[in-house]
């Protein structure tokens, strides 16, 4: 949430900063701004709206200088407008600051600062930081910018990823982090900072992940990292693990469509070198050192948010089936403020695409503080959740830029299946023969996903009908109930059509009252264990003249008698139907949103990587 980019070096500032902002636009897009320092003077521009508005505003302006910062915002405090956009300044405009996170005690700080004659011009929490830093700079003779930032941050409760420039400290960026990600890009005679490495990946592949409570000073020729308690740190320079073309659209109209189509590859990548059907083996390097913990685990708690939470719901069934121990799935935002009872042998698994979701991070910290073993299933390499878990497995799905999560979901389910299989074998609850069959089938899934993607034309036709409705109901049972939730979430978040996911049999306990011509029903009815039960639910909808889109297994032609529309998916094992059934629902949402002329990759009010609670 909120994208930050900063640069110190000889390249034209405007190009580097605006290029970086464009790469980070998925993190927020309600307003944007840029500030540069040239010869001890600051220049600042900020506008409401998307980054294009900022581009238009600064076209033709000379924004050359030695250092600069830029920000794309997802509003928390104060509506999106020119004033509330970042960068923010203090009273005398000597410094400029960009911030991601929330200053929780901003109200108290603002009151104190007002009493000390500071004048505020915005409704943001961030502005107090600018005034505090300014005050510390002015109160201490010869005080360095890093010392002023450090002193200011000692007064602050909350989360921050921030970058500050000051006209009296030319050529310098001061960067600090608590709870909101920041990555330093190390170049030759130039250095960068960004909310993630995509902001500067075309210039350098050497990066340093700033850790919580660290502060860095960056110039074009140097960088140093210390703690907020002023202890020196020796940062590790790592390398970006993905290629530049992975963060480009590659000929697709939207990132979401590209990411949907990447799934045969990303599902394969998430099991590459890990799954050995002939040896009946699952090798997950990240979990090798904790096999004893997995083997003796007596209970699993999954925690996540949004789409990742849906992947955990699928995992619950997988783990109950293969591992035969109790499994709970918790919304991280609820779990973090609960008083969970951790019985001996409890293992917590945090699932997150970004690895930065604030609630998921807080949930895992809660468990960790109680001495619970905490594992992660994360996509973004080096992210905070990846670093704070005791062990874990990466998805290897590559960067996911579309705000609506697609390929992360299928990779999460694939990886979670592998962990369940591994645990089943370690515990002896899954026979070798059954495991072998499941492993052979998992390797066939990429090809099966490919065949669904080939049905796009018929899905576009169905989407044109759905694009005109105001409501939709998604139903599934067993393994496919979470897919119903995920299908409904995809539709509402990018097309703004109200949609609900329900366990199919629950429909008659309430939602059935809603069924009419304006409320099509999507029913997941693959040929699994509960197929006949789902058919009864379809009959109940037909009896009320509802229009029904059925996702059924290839070869099931009789279903056409009951359905208005049918999408076929290949046959697989019950436990893998979610990986196939979700694909047409992703495509449906995408094409509905396109038909309604919605901004697919940047849906209103949303942003990727929810780093505030
Ligand atoms: C929906 C979506 C969100 C995320 C959620 C968790 O399409 O993208 O619901 O799934 O914000 O994000 P991560 O997985 O990054 O923790």
Coordinates of C-alpha atoms and ligand atoms in Angstrom, one line a residue:
X1 CA 0.0 0.0 0.0
X2 CA 1.5 3.3 -1.2
X3 CA 4.5 3.1 -3.4
X4 CA 7.7 4.9 -2.5
X5 CA 10.7 5.5 -4.8
X6 CA 13.9 7.5 -4.1
X7 CA 17.1 8.1 -6.1
X8 CA 20.6 9.5 -5.6
X9 CA 22.8 9.6 -8.7
X10 CA 23.6 11.1 -12.0
X11 CA 20.6 9.9 -14.1
X12 CA 17.8 12.4 -14.9
X13 CA 15.8 12.3 -11.7
X14 CA 12.4 12.7 -13.4
X15 CA 12.8 9.6 -15.6
X16 CA 14.1 7.4 -12.7
X17 CA 11.4 8.5 -10.2
X18 CA 8.5 8.5 -12.6
X19 CA 9.5 5.1 -14.1
X20 CA 9.7 3.7 -10.5
X21 CA 6.3 5.1 -9.6
X22 CA 4.7 3.5 -12.7
X23 CA 6.1 0.1 -11.6
X24 CA 4.7 0.7 -8.1
X25 CA 1.3 2.0 -9.2
X26 CA -0.4 -1.3 -8.2
X27 CA 0.3 -0.3 -4.6
X28 CA -2.0 2.7 -4.6
X29 CA -3.2 5.1 -7.2
X30 CA -5.4 7.9 -5.7
X31 CA -2.8 10.7 -5.8
X32 CA 0.9 11.1 -6.5
X33 CA 3.8 13.4 -5.9
X34 CA 7.5 14.1 -6.5
X35 CA 10.1 16.2 -4.7
X36 CA 13.7 16.9 -5.8
X37 CA 16.6 18.7 -4.3
X38 CA 18.9 20.8 -6.5
X39 CA 21.7 22.9 -5.2
X40 CA 20.2 23.1 -1.8
X41 CA 16.7 24.0 -3.0
X42 CA 13.6 21.8 -2.9
X43 CA 11.0 21.6 -5.7
X44 CA 7.7 19.7 -5.1
X45 CA 4.7 18.8 -7.2
X46 CA 1.7 16.7 -6.1
X47 CA -1.6 16.0 -7.7
X48 CA -4.9 14.1 -7.2
X49 CA -5.4 11.0 -9.4
X50 CA -3.3 8.5 -11.1
X51 CA 0.4 8.8 -11.9
X52 CA -0.6 9.9 -15.5
X53 CA -1.9 13.1 -13.9
X54 CA 1.4 13.8 -12.3
X55 CA 3.2 13.0 -15.6
X56 CA 0.9 15.6 -17.3
X57 CA 1.6 18.2 -14.6
X58 CA 5.3 17.9 -14.7
X59 CA 5.7 17.6 -18.5
X60 CA 8.1 20.2 -19.6
X61 CA 9.3 21.0 -16.0
X62 CA 13.0 20.9 -15.2
X63 CA 13.2 18.5 -12.3
X64 CA 16.9 17.8 -12.5
X65 CA 18.8 17.6 -9.2
X66 CA 21.0 15.4 -7.0
X67 CA 18.3 13.4 -5.1
X68 CA 14.6 13.0 -5.4
X69 CA 11.7 11.1 -3.9
X70 CA 8.2 10.2 -5.3
X71 CA 5.1 8.6 -3.9
X72 CA 1.9 7.0 -5.2
X73 CA -0.8 7.0 -2.5
X74 CA -3.5 4.8 -1.1
X75 CA -5.3 7.1 1.3
X76 CA -5.7 6.1 5.0
X77 CA -6.0 9.5 6.7
X78 CA -7.5 12.3 4.7
X79 CA -9.2 12.0 1.3
X80 CA -7.2 11.8 -1.9
X81 CA -6.6 15.4 -2.9
X82 CA -3.6 17.6 -3.9
X83 CA -2.8 18.7 -0.4
X84 CA -3.0 15.2 1.2
X85 CA -0.8 13.7 -1.5
X86 CA 2.8 13.0 -0.5
X87 CA 5.6 14.3 -0.3
X88 CA 4.8 16.3 2.9
X89 CA 6.7 19.2 4.3
X90 CA 6.9 21.0 7.6
X91 CA 6.3 24.7 8.3
X92 CA 9.2 26.2 6.3
X93 CA 9.3 23.7 3.5
X94 CA 13.0 22.9 4.1
X95 CA 12.4 19.1 4.0
X96 CA 10.1 16.7 2.1
X97 CA 9.0 13.3 3.1
X98 CA 7.2 10.3 1.7
X99 CA 5.6 7.7 4.0
X100 CA 3.8 4.4 3.9
X101 CA 2.2 3.2 7.1
X102 CA 0.1 4.7 9.8
X103 CA 1.2 7.0 12.6
X104 CA -1.1 5.9 15.3
X105 CA -0.5 8.7 17.8
X106 CA -0.6 11.4 15.2
X107 CA -3.5 13.2 16.9
X108 CA -1.7 13.6 20.2
X109 CA 1.5 14.7 18.3
X110 CA -0.4 17.1 16.2
X111 CA -1.9 18.8 19.2
X112 CA 1.5 19.1 20.8
X113 CA 3.0 20.5 17.7
X114 CA 0.1 23.0 17.2
X115 CA 0.8 24.2 20.8
X116 CA 4.4 24.8 19.7
X117 CA 3.2 27.0 16.8
X118 CA 3.5 24.5 13.9
X119 CA 1.0 25.1 11.1
X120 CA -0.6 22.1 9.4
X121 CA -1.9 22.1 5.9
X122 CA -3.2 18.5 5.4
X123 CA -5.4 16.0 7.1
X124 CA -2.8 13.2 7.0
X125 CA -1.1 11.4 9.8
X126 CA 2.1 11.7 7.9
X127 CA 2.4 15.5 8.2
X128 CA 3.3 15.2 11.9
X129 CA 6.5 13.3 10.9
X130 CA 7.6 16.2 8.7
X131 CA 7.1 18.7 11.5
X132 CA 8.8 16.5 14.1
X133 CA 11.8 16.0 11.9
X134 CA 11.9 19.7 11.1
X135 CA 11.8 20.6 14.8
X136 CA 14.6 18.2 15.7
X137 CA 16.7 19.7 12.9
X138 CA 16.2 23.2 14.1
X139 CA 16.6 22.5 17.8
X140 CA 20.0 20.8 17.5
X141 CA 22.9 22.8 16.1
X142 CA 24.8 20.8 13.5
X143 CA 22.4 17.9 13.9
X144 CA 22.5 15.4 11.0
X145 CA 19.4 14.6 9.1
X146 CA 19.6 10.9 10.2
X147 CA 19.8 12.0 13.9
X148 CA 16.8 14.3 13.5
X149 CA 14.8 11.4 11.8
X150 CA 15.9 9.0 14.5
X151 CA 14.8 11.4 17.3
X152 CA 11.5 12.1 15.6
X153 CA 10.8 8.4 15.2
X154 CA 11.3 7.8 18.9
X155 CA 8.2 9.8 19.5
X156 CA 6.1 7.9 17.1
X157 CA 3.7 4.9 17.6
X158 CA 2.7 3.0 14.5
X159 CA 4.2 1.8 11.2
X160 CA 6.4 3.5 8.7
X161 CA 8.5 3.1 5.6
X162 CA 9.7 6.6 4.9
X163 CA 12.2 8.6 2.9
X164 CA 13.3 12.2 3.7
X165 CA 15.2 14.8 1.8
X166 CA 16.3 18.2 3.3
X167 CA 17.6 21.2 1.5
X168 CA 20.3 21.8 4.1
X169 CA 21.6 18.2 3.6
X170 CA 21.9 18.1 -0.2
X171 CA 22.5 14.8 -2.0
X172 CA 21.2 12.7 0.8
X173 CA 18.2 10.4 1.3
X174 CA 17.4 9.2 4.8
X175 CA 15.3 6.1 4.9
X176 CA 13.7 4.3 7.8
X177 CA 11.4 1.3 8.3
X178 CA 9.0 -0.2 10.9
X179 CA 6.4 -2.5 9.5
X180 CA 6.3 -1.1 5.9
X181 CA 8.7 -2.6 3.4
X182 CA 11.6 -0.7 1.9
X183 CA 14.4 -2.1 -0.3
X184 CA 17.6 -0.3 -1.1
X185 CA 19.0 -0.7 -4.7
X186 CA 22.8 -0.6 -4.8
X187 CA 24.3 0.7 -8.0
X188 CA 27.6 2.1 -9.2
X189 CA 27.8 5.7 -8.3
X190 CA 24.1 5.7 -7.8
X191 CA 21.7 4.2 -5.2
X192 CA 18.0 3.7 -5.0
X193 CA 15.2 3.0 -2.6
X194 CA 11.8 1.6 -3.3
X195 CA 8.8 -0.1 -1.7
X196 CA 9.9 -3.1 -3.7
X197 CA 12.7 -3.8 -6.1
X198 CA 10.5 -3.4 -9.2
X199 CA 10.9 0.4 -8.7
X200 CA 14.5 0.3 -9.9
X201 CA 15.1 -3.3 -11.2
X202 CA 16.1 -2.0 -14.7
X203 CA 19.1 -0.2 -13.2
X204 CA 20.5 -2.7 -10.6
X205 CA 19.8 -6.2 -9.4
X206 CA 21.7 -5.8 -6.1
X207 CA 19.4 -5.1 -3.2
X208 CA 19.3 -4.7 0.6
X209 CA 16.1 -5.5 2.4
X210 CA 15.8 -2.9 5.2
X211 CA 14.6 -4.5 8.4
X212 CA 12.3 -3.2 11.0
X213 CA 13.8 -0.4 13.1
X214 CA 16.6 0.2 10.7
X215 CA 17.6 3.6 9.3
X216 CA 19.8 4.1 6.3
X217 CA 21.6 7.1 4.8
X218 CA 22.0 7.0 1.1
X219 CA 24.0 9.2 -1.3
X220 CA 25.0 8.5 -4.9
X221 CA 28.3 7.0 -3.8
X222 CA 27.5 5.4 -0.5
X223 CA 25.0 3.9 1.9
X224 CA 25.1 3.0 5.6
X225 CA 22.5 1.2 7.7
X226 CA 22.1 1.6 11.5
X227 CA 19.4 0.7 13.9
X228 CA 17.0 3.3 15.3
X229 CA 18.9 2.8 18.6
X230 CA 22.0 4.0 16.6
X231 CA 23.9 0.7 16.4
X232 CA 25.8 0.0 13.2
X233 CA 24.5 -2.7 11.0
X234 CA 26.3 -4.7 8.3
X235 CA 23.6 -5.1 5.6
X236 CA 23.6 -8.1 3.3
X237 CA 23.5 -7.4 -0.4
X238 CA 21.2 -9.9 -2.2
X239 CA 20.2 -10.3 -5.8
X240 CA 16.8 -9.9 -7.3
X241 CA 15.4 -13.4 -8.1
X242 CA 13.2 -12.5 -11.1
X243 CA 13.6 -11.0 -14.6
X244 CA 12.4 -7.7 -15.8
X245 CA 10.0 -9.1 -18.4
X246 CA 8.1 -10.7 -15.5
X247 CA 6.9 -7.3 -14.4
X248 CA 5.8 -6.2 -17.9
X249 CA 2.6 -7.0 -19.6
X250 CA 4.2 -9.0 -22.4
X251 CA 1.5 -8.2 -25.0
X252 CA -1.5 -8.7 -22.8
X253 CA -4.0 -5.9 -22.2
X254 CA -3.8 -6.2 -18.5
X255 CA -1.5 -7.7 -15.9
X256 CA -4.4 -9.7 -14.6
X257 CA -5.0 -11.4 -17.9
X258 CA -1.2 -12.1 -18.3
X259 CA -1.1 -13.6 -14.8
X260 CA -4.2 -15.8 -15.5
X261 CA -2.5 -17.1 -18.6
X262 CA 0.8 -17.7 -16.8
X263 CA -0.8 -20.3 -14.5
X264 CA 0.2 -23.5 -16.4
X265 CA 3.8 -22.2 -16.0
X266 CA 3.5 -20.9 -12.5
X267 CA 1.8 -24.0 -11.1
X268 CA 4.5 -26.1 -12.7
X269 CA 7.2 -23.7 -11.2
X270 CA 5.7 -24.2 -7.8
X271 CA 6.4 -27.9 -7.9
X272 CA 9.6 -27.9 -10.0
X273 CA 12.3 -29.9 -8.3
X274 CA 9.9 -30.7 -5.4
X275 CA 7.7 -33.5 -6.6
X276 CA 8.9 -36.9 -7.6
X277 CA 6.0 -39.2 -8.3
X278 CA 8.0 -42.3 -9.2
X279 CA 9.9 -42.2 -5.9
X280 CA 6.7 -41.1 -4.1
X281 CA 8.6 -38.2 -2.7
X282 CA 8.0 -34.5 -2.0
X283 CA 11.2 -32.5 -1.3
X284 CA 10.6 -29.0 0.1
X285 CA 14.0 -27.6 0.8
X286 CA 12.6 -24.8 3.0
X287 CA 11.1 -27.4 5.4
X288 CA 13.8 -30.0 5.4
X289 CA 15.2 -28.8 8.8
X290 CA 11.8 -29.0 10.5
X291 CA 10.6 -32.5 9.4
X292 CA 10.6 -33.5 13.1
X293 CA 8.2 -30.7 13.9
X294 CA 5.9 -31.5 11.0
X295 CA 6.0 -35.2 11.9
X296 CA 5.0 -34.5 15.5
X297 CA 2.5 -31.7 14.8
X298 CA -0.9 -32.3 16.4
X299 CA -2.8 -29.3 15.1
X300 CA -2.4 -26.7 12.3
X301 CA -3.7 -23.2 12.3
X302 CA -3.6 -21.4 9.0
X303 CA -3.8 -17.6 8.9
X304 CA -4.1 -15.3 6.0
X305 CA -6.3 -12.6 4.4
X306 CA -8.5 -12.4 1.3
X307 CA -7.6 -14.7 -1.6
X308 CA -4.8 -16.3 0.5
X309 CA -7.4 -17.1 3.2
X310 CA -9.4 -18.9 0.5
X311 CA -6.4 -21.0 -0.4
X312 CA -6.1 -21.9 3.3
X313 CA -9.7 -23.1 3.2
X314 CA -8.8 -25.5 0.4
X315 CA -5.8 -26.5 2.5
X316 CA -7.9 -27.3 5.5
X317 CA -9.6 -30.2 3.5
X318 CA -6.3 -31.3 2.1
X319 CA -4.6 -31.5 5.5
X320 CA -7.6 -33.1 7.2
X321 CA -7.6 -35.7 4.4
X322 CA -3.9 -36.5 4.1
X323 CA -2.6 -35.7 7.6
X324 CA -5.7 -36.4 9.8
X325 CA -5.0 -33.8 12.4
X326 CA -7.3 -30.9 13.4
X327 CA -7.0 -27.8 11.2
X328 CA -8.3 -24.3 11.7
X329 CA -8.3 -21.4 9.3
X330 CA -8.2 -17.9 10.8
X331 CA -8.7 -14.5 9.3
X332 CA -5.4 -12.9 10.4
X333 CA -7.2 -9.6 11.2
X334 CA -9.3 -11.4 13.8
X335 CA -6.7 -13.8 15.0
X336 CA -4.3 -11.1 15.9
X337 CA -6.7 -9.6 18.4
X338 CA -7.9 -12.9 19.9
X339 CA -6.6 -15.0 22.8
X340 CA -5.9 -18.2 20.9
X341 CA -5.5 -21.4 22.9
X342 CA -2.2 -22.9 21.6
X343 CA -2.2 -26.6 22.6
X344 CA 1.1 -28.5 22.5
X345 CA 2.1 -29.5 19.0
X346 CA 0.3 -26.6 17.4
X347 CA 1.9 -25.3 14.2
X348 CA 0.9 -22.0 12.5
X349 CA 1.2 -21.6 8.8
X350 CA 1.0 -18.0 7.5
X351 CA 0.0 -17.7 3.8
X352 CA 0.7 -14.5 1.9
X353 CA 1.5 -13.6 -1.7
X354 CA 3.2 -10.3 -0.9
X355 CA 4.7 -11.5 2.4
X356 CA 3.9 -8.0 3.7
X357 CA 0.3 -8.1 4.8
X358 CA 0.2 -6.3 8.1
X359 CA -2.5 -8.5 9.7
X360 CA -0.9 -11.7 8.6
X361 CA 2.4 -10.5 10.0
X362 CA 0.9 -9.5 13.3
X363 CA -0.9 -12.9 13.5
X364 CA 2.3 -14.8 13.1
X365 CA 4.2 -12.6 15.6
X366 CA 1.4 -13.4 18.1
X367 CA 2.0 -17.1 17.7
X368 CA 5.8 -16.8 17.7
X369 CA 5.6 -14.8 20.9
X370 CA 3.8 -17.8 22.4
X371 CA 6.6 -20.2 21.4
X372 CA 4.6 -21.7 18.5
X373 CA 6.4 -23.0 15.4
X374 CA 5.5 -20.6 12.6
X375 CA 6.0 -21.5 8.9
X376 CA 5.3 -19.4 5.8
X377 CA 3.9 -20.0 2.3
X378 CA 4.9 -16.8 0.6
X379 CA 5.5 -15.6 -3.0
X380 CA 7.8 -12.5 -2.6
X381 CA 11.3 -13.6 -1.8
X382 CA 12.9 -11.8 1.1
X383 CA 9.6 -10.3 2.2
X384 CA 9.0 -9.7 5.9
X385 CA 6.8 -12.7 6.5
X386 CA 9.3 -14.9 4.7
X387 CA 12.0 -13.6 7.0
X388 CA 10.1 -13.8 10.2
X389 CA 8.8 -17.3 9.9
X390 CA 10.9 -20.2 11.2
X391 CA 10.8 -22.0 7.9
X392 CA 8.7 -22.1 4.8
X393 CA 8.1 -22.6 1.1
X394 CA 8.2 -20.0 -1.6
X395 CA 5.6 -20.1 -4.4
X396 CA 8.0 -19.2 -7.2
X397 CA 5.0 -17.7 -9.1
X398 CA 7.0 -14.6 -10.1
X399 CA 5.8 -11.0 -9.4
X400 CA 2.0 -10.6 -9.2
X401 CA 1.2 -7.1 -10.3
X402 CA -2.6 -7.2 -11.0
X403 CA -4.4 -6.1 -7.8
X404 CA -6.7 -9.1 -8.1
X405 CA -4.8 -12.1 -7.1
X406 CA -4.9 -15.0 -9.5
X407 CA -1.7 -17.0 -10.1
X408 CA -0.8 -16.7 -6.4
X409 CA -4.0 -18.6 -5.5
X410 CA -3.2 -21.6 -7.7
X411 CA 0.4 -21.6 -6.6
X412 CA -0.6 -21.4 -3.0
X413 CA -3.0 -24.4 -3.3
X414 CA -0.3 -26.3 -5.2
X415 CA 2.4 -25.7 -2.5
X416 CA -0.1 -26.3 0.3
X417 CA -1.0 -29.7 -1.4
X418 CA 2.7 -30.6 -1.4
X419 CA 3.1 -29.7 2.3
X420 CA 0.0 -31.8 3.1
X421 CA 1.5 -34.7 1.1
X422 CA 4.8 -34.4 2.8
X423 CA 3.3 -34.3 6.2
X424 CA 1.0 -37.2 5.4
X425 CA 4.0 -39.3 4.5
X426 CA 6.1 -38.1 7.5
X427 CA 3.2 -39.0 9.8
X428 CA 2.3 -42.2 8.0
X429 CA -1.3 -41.1 7.5
X430 CA -1.1 -41.3 3.7
X431 CA -0.3 -44.6 2.1
X432 CA 2.6 -44.7 -0.5
X433 CA 0.2 -46.0 -3.1
X434 CA -2.3 -43.1 -2.7
X435 CA 0.5 -40.6 -2.5
X436 CA 2.0 -41.9 -5.7
X437 CA -1.4 -41.5 -7.5
X438 CA -1.8 -37.9 -6.2
X439 CA 1.7 -36.9 -7.1
X440 CA 1.3 -38.2 -10.7
X441 CA -1.9 -36.2 -11.0
X442 CA -0.5 -33.0 -9.6
X443 CA 2.1 -33.0 -12.4
X444 CA -0.7 -33.2 -15.0
X445 CA -2.4 -30.1 -13.7
X446 CA -0.5 -27.5 -15.8
X447 CA -1.6 -29.1 -19.0
X448 CA -5.2 -29.3 -17.8
X449 CA -5.2 -25.6 -16.8
X450 CA -4.0 -24.9 -20.4
X451 CA -7.0 -26.6 -21.9
X452 CA -9.3 -24.4 -19.8
X453 CA -7.6 -21.2 -21.0
X454 CA -8.4 -22.3 -24.5
X455 CA -12.1 -21.9 -23.8
X456 CA -11.8 -18.1 -23.5
X457 CA -14.2 -17.4 -26.4
X458 CA -17.2 -19.1 -24.8
X459 CA -16.4 -17.4 -21.4
X460 CA -16.4 -14.0 -23.1
X461 CA -19.9 -14.7 -24.4
X462 CA -21.1 -15.6 -20.9
X463 CA -19.4 -12.5 -19.5
X464 CA -21.3 -10.2 -21.8
X465 CA -24.5 -11.4 -20.0
X466 CA -23.1 -11.2 -16.5
X467 CA -21.8 -7.7 -17.2
X468 CA -25.4 -6.4 -17.2
X469 CA -26.5 -7.9 -13.8
X470 CA -26.2 -6.3 -10.4
X471 CA -25.8 -9.4 -8.3
X472 CA -24.4 -12.9 -8.6
X473 CA -24.4 -16.0 -6.3
X474 CA -21.5 -18.5 -6.4
X475 CA -22.1 -22.0 -4.9
X476 CA -19.8 -24.9 -4.3
X477 CA -19.5 -27.8 -1.9
X478 CA -16.6 -29.6 -0.3
X479 CA -13.3 -28.7 -1.9
X480 CA -15.1 -26.3 -4.1
X481 CA -16.8 -24.1 -1.5
X482 CA -13.7 -21.9 -1.2
X483 CA -13.6 -21.6 -5.0
X484 CA -17.1 -20.2 -4.8
X485 CA -15.9 -17.6 -2.3
X486 CA -12.9 -16.8 -4.5
X487 CA -15.0 -16.5 -7.7
X488 CA -17.4 -14.1 -5.9
X489 CA -14.5 -12.1 -4.5
X490 CA -12.9 -11.8 -8.0
X491 CA -16.1 -10.6 -9.5
X492 CA -16.9 -8.0 -6.9
X493 CA -13.4 -6.5 -6.6
X494 CA -12.8 -5.8 -10.3
X495 CA -16.3 -5.4 -11.8
X496 CA -18.1 -3.9 -8.8
X497 CA -21.0 -6.4 -9.2
X498 CA -22.3 -7.6 -5.8
X499 CA -21.5 -11.3 -5.5
X500 CA -21.6 -13.8 -2.7
X501 CA -20.1 -17.2 -2.3
X502 CA -22.0 -19.8 -0.3
X503 CA -21.8 -23.5 0.4
X504 CA -24.4 -24.8 -2.1
X505 CA -26.6 -26.4 0.5
X506 CA -26.7 -23.3 2.7
X507 CA -28.6 -21.5 -0.1
X508 CA -31.9 -22.7 1.1
X509 CA -31.3 -21.3 4.6
X510 CA -31.6 -17.7 3.2
X511 CA -29.9 -16.6 0.0
X512 CA -32.4 -18.6 -2.1
X513 CA -34.8 -15.7 -1.5
X514 CA -32.6 -13.5 -3.7
X515 CA -32.7 -15.7 -6.8
X516 CA -34.4 -14.0 -9.7
X517 CA -33.7 -13.1 -13.3
X518 CA -31.2 -10.5 -12.3
X519 CA -29.2 -12.8 -10.1
X520 CA -27.4 -15.5 -12.1
X521 CA -26.0 -18.4 -10.1
X522 CA -22.6 -19.9 -10.7
X523 CA -22.5 -23.5 -9.5
X524 CA -19.3 -25.5 -9.2
X525 CA -20.3 -29.1 -10.0
X526 CA -17.3 -31.1 -11.0
X527 CA -17.7 -34.9 -10.9
X528 CA -16.5 -35.3 -7.3
X529 CA -17.9 -37.0 -4.2
X530 CA -20.6 -34.4 -3.7
X531 CA -21.7 -34.1 -7.3
X532 CA -25.2 -35.6 -6.8
X533 CA -25.8 -33.3 -3.8
X534 CA -24.9 -30.3 -5.9
X535 CA -27.3 -31.4 -8.6
X536 CA -30.1 -31.3 -6.1
X537 CA -29.1 -27.7 -5.3
X538 CA -29.1 -26.9 -9.0
X539 CA -32.7 -28.3 -9.2
X540 CA -33.7 -26.0 -6.4
X541 CA -32.5 -23.0 -8.3
X542 CA -34.2 -24.2 -11.5
X543 CA -37.4 -24.5 -9.7
X544 CA -37.1 -20.7 -9.0
X545 CA -36.3 -19.9 -12.6
X546 CA -32.7 -18.9 -11.8
X547 CA -30.2 -18.7 -14.6
X548 CA -27.3 -21.0 -13.9
X549 CA -23.7 -21.2 -15.1
X550 CA -22.4 -24.7 -14.2
X551 CA -18.7 -25.6 -14.1
X552 CA -18.7 -29.3 -14.8
X553 CA -16.3 -32.1 -15.7
X554 CA -15.5 -32.8 -19.3
X555 CA -17.8 -35.5 -20.7
X556 CA -20.8 -34.4 -18.6
X557 CA -23.2 -33.4 -21.4
X558 CA -26.4 -34.2 -19.5
X559 CA -25.7 -31.2 -17.3
X560 CA -26.7 -29.0 -20.3
X561 CA -30.4 -29.9 -19.6
X562 CA -30.1 -28.2 -16.2
X563 CA -27.9 -25.3 -16.9
X564 CA -28.2 -22.0 -18.9
X565 CA -24.5 -22.1 -19.6
X566 CA -21.8 -24.8 -19.1
X567 CA -18.0 -24.5 -18.8
X568 CA -16.2 -27.8 -18.9
X569 CA -13.0 -28.5 -17.0
X570 CA -10.8 -31.6 -17.3
X571 CA -11.3 -34.5 -14.9
X572 CA -9.0 -34.7 -11.9
X573 CA -8.9 -35.9 -8.3
X574 CA -11.4 -34.3 -6.0
X575 CA -8.7 -32.5 -4.1
X576 CA -7.4 -30.8 -7.2
X577 CA -10.7 -29.5 -8.7
X578 CA -10.2 -26.1 -7.0
X579 CA -7.1 -25.6 -9.1
X580 CA -9.0 -26.1 -12.3
X581 CA -12.5 -24.7 -11.3
X582 CA -11.0 -21.4 -10.3
X583 CA -9.6 -20.7 -13.8
X584 CA -12.9 -20.1 -15.6
X585 CA -14.1 -17.9 -12.7
X586 CA -11.0 -15.7 -13.0
X587 CA -11.6 -15.4 -16.7
X588 CA -15.3 -14.7 -16.2
X589 CA -14.5 -11.8 -13.8
X590 CA -11.9 -10.4 -16.0
X591 CA -14.1 -10.3 -19.1
X592 CA -17.1 -9.0 -17.1
X593 CA -14.9 -6.1 -15.8
X594 CA -13.6 -5.4 -19.3
X595 CA -17.2 -5.4 -20.7
X596 CA -18.1 -2.9 -18.0
X597 CA -15.1 -0.7 -18.8
X598 CA -13.6 -1.1 -15.4
X599 CA -9.9 -0.6 -14.6
X600 CA -9.0 -4.2 -14.2
X601 CA -5.5 -3.9 -12.8
X602 CA -6.4 -1.0 -10.6
X603 CA -9.8 -1.5 -9.1
X604 CA -11.3 1.5 -7.2
X605 CA -10.5 1.8 -3.5
X606 CA -8.1 -1.2 -3.6
X607 CA -4.3 -1.6 -3.6
X608 CA -2.0 -4.5 -3.6
X609 CA 0.1 -5.4 -0.5
X610 CA -2.0 -4.3 2.4
X611 CA 0.7 -3.0 4.7
X612 CA -1.7 -1.2 7.0
X613 CA -4.2 -2.9 9.3
Ligands
LIG1 C1 -7.9 -10.4 -3.8 C2 -6.6 -10.1 -3.2 C3 -6.5 -9.9 -1.7 C4 -5.2 -10.5 -1.1 C5 -5.1 -10.2 0.3 C6 -3.9 -10.9 1.0 O1 -7.8 -10.6 -5.1 O2 -5.6 -9.9 -3.9 O3 -7.6 -10.3 -1.1 O4 -5.3 -11.9 -1.3 O5 -4.9 -8.8 0.5 O6 -2.7 -10.5 0.4 P1 -1.4 -11.3 0.6 O7 -1.6 -12.7 -0.1 O8 -0.4 -10.6 -0.1 O9 -1.2 -11.5 2.0

